[in-house]
mmCIF file of C-alpha atoms and ligand atoms in Angstrom:
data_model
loop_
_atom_site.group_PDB
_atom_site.id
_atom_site.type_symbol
_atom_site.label_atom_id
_atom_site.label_comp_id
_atom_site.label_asym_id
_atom_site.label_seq_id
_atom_site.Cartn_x
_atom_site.Cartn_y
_atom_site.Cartn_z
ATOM 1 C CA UNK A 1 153.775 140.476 -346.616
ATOM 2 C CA UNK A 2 150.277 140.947 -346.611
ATOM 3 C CA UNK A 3 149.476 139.736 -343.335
ATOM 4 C CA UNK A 4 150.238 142.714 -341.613
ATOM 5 C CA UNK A 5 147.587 144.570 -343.681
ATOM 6 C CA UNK A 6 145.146 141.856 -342.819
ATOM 7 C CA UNK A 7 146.125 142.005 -339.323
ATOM 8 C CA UNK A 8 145.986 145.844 -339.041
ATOM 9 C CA UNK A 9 142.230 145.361 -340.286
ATOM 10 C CA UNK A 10 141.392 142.344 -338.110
ATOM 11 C CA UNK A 11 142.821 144.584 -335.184
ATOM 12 C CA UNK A 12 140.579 147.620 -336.294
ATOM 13 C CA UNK A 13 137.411 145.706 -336.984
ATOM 14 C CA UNK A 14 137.509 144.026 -333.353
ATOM 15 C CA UNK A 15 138.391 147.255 -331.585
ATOM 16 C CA UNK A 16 135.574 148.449 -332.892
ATOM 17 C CA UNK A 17 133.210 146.061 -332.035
ATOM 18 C CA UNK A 18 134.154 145.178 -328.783
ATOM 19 C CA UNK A 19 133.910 148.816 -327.740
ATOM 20 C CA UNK A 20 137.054 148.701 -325.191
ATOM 21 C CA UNK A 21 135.973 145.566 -323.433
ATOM 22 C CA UNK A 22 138.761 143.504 -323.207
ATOM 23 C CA UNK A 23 138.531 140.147 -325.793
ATOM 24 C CA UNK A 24 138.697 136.639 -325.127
ATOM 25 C CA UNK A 25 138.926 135.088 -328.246
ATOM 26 C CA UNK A 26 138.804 135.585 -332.145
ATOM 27 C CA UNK A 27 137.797 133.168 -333.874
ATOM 28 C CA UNK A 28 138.712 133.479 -337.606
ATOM 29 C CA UNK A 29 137.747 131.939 -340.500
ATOM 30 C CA UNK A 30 140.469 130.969 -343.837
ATOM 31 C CA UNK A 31 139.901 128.907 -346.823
ATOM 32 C CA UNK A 32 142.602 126.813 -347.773
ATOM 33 C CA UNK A 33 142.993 129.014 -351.262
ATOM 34 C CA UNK A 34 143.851 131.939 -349.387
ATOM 35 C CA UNK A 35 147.212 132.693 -348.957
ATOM 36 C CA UNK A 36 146.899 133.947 -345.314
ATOM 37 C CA UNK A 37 149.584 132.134 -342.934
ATOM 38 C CA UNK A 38 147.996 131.688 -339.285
ATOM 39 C CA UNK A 39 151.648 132.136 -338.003
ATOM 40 C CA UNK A 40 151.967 135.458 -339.251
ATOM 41 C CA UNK A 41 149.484 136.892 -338.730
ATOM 42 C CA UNK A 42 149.552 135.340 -334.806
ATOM 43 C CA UNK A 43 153.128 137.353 -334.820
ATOM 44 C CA UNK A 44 151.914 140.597 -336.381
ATOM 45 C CA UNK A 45 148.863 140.713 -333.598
ATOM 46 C CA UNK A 46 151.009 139.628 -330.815
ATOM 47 C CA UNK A 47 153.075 142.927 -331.996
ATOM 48 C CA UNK A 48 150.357 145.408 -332.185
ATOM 49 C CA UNK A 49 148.072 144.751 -329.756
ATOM 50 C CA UNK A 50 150.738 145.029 -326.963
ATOM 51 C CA UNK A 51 148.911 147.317 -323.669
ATOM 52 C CA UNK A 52 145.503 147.067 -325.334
ATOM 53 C CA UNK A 53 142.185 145.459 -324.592
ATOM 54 C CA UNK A 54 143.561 142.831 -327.057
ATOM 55 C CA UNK A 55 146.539 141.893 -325.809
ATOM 56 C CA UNK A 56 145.630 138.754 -324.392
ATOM 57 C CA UNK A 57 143.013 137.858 -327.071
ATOM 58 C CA UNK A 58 143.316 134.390 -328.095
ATOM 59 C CA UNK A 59 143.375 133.951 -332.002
ATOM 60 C CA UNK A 60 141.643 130.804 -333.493
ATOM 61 C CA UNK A 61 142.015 129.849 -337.097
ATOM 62 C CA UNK A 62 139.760 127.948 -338.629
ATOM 63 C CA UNK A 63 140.569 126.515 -341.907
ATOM 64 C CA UNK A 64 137.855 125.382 -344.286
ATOM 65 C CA UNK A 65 138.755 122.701 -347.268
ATOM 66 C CA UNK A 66 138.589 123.698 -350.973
ATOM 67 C CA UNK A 67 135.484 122.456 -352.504
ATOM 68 C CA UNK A 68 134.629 122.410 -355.999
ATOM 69 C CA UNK A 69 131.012 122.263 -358.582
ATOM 70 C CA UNK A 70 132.028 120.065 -361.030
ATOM 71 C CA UNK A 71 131.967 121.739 -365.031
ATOM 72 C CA UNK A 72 130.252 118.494 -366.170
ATOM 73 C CA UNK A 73 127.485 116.975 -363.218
ATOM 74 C CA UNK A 74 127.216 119.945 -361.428
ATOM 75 C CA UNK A 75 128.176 118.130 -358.205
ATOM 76 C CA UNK A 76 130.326 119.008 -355.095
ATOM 77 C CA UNK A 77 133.033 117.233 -354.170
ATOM 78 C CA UNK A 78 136.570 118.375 -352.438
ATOM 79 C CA UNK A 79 139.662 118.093 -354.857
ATOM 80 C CA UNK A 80 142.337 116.219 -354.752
ATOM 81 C CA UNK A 81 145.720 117.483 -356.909
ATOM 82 C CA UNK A 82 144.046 115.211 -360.033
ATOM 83 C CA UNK A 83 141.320 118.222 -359.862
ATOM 84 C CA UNK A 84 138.812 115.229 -361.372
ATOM 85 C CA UNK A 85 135.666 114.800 -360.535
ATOM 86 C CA UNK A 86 135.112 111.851 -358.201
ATOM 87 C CA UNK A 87 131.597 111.074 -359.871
ATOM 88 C CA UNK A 88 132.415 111.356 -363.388
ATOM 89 C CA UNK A 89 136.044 112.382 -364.216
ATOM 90 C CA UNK A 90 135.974 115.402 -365.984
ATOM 91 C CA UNK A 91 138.415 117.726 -364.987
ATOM 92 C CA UNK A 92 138.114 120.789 -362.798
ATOM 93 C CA UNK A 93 135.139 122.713 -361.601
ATOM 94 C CA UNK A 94 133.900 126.161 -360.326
ATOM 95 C CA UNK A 95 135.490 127.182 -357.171
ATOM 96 C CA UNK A 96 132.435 127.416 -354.152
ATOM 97 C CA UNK A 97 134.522 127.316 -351.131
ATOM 98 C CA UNK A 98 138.204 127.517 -349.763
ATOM 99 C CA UNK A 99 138.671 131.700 -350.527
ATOM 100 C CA UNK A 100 137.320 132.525 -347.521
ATOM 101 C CA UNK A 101 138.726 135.559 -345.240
ATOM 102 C CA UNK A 102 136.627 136.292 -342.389
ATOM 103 C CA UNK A 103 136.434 137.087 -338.710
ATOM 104 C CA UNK A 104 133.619 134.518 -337.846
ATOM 105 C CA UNK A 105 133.027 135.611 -333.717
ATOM 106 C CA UNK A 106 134.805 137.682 -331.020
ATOM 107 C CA UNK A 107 134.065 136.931 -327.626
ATOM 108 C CA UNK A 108 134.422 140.042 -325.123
ATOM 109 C CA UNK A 109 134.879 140.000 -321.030
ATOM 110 C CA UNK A 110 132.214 141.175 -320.020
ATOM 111 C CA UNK A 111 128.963 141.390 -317.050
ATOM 112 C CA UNK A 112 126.606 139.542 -319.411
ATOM 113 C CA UNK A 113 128.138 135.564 -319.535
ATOM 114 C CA UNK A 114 128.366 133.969 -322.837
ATOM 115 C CA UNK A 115 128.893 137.188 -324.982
ATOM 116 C CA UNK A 116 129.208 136.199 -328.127
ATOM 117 C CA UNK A 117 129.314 138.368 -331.219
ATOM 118 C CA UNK A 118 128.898 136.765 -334.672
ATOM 119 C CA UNK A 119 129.969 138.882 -337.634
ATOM 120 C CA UNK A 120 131.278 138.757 -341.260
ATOM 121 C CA UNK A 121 133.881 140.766 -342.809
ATOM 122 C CA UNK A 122 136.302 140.303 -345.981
HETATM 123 ZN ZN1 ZN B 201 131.386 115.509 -362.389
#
């Protein structure tokens, strides 16, 4: 299982950002083409962050729909399991979203209201 790996990272990424303030939230980003299972990975952190400035960090997923650049027109459009192009039928296309595997924000407790950080990783 590879979410523990991915976890582990998530887990080392916000401790490092957040400094030792305790966290709020997590917000994290997955494209529908990864192969990352929210539950999992919700188990795995509940594990590890046990008696840290984590522990009570809420985790939100946010899942972002495959989209594909059609071979033919060049266009966008989301797939459905046909893979054809809605706007002229050709089949398939280059994959521009849905792979994504970031943590989008983290917010932290802190003096200063409304402390958002905003960072990529992958
Ligand atoms: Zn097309």
């Amino acid at each position: 299982m590879h979410e523990l790996a991915v976890t582990e990272e998530i887990i080392k990424t916000v401790l490092e950002a957040s400094g030792g303030r305790k966290v709020k939230t997590i917000e994290i980003v997955i494209g529908d083409l990864s192969s990352f299972i929210d539950e999992s990975i919700r188990f795995y952190f509940g594990l590890l962050t046990k008696e840290t400035s984590l522990e009570e960090a809420d985790l939100l997923f946010k899942r972002i729909p495959v989209k594909l650049r059609c071979y033919n027109c060049q266009k966008e459009f989301k797939p459905d399991e046909t893979l054809l192009c809605p706007y002229c039928n050709n089949l398939g296309g280059d994959i521009i979203q849905g792979r994504e595997f970031y943590i989008e924000s983290i917010e932290v407790e802190d003096e200063d209201r409304d402390n958002k950080e905003h960072f990529r990783c992958q």
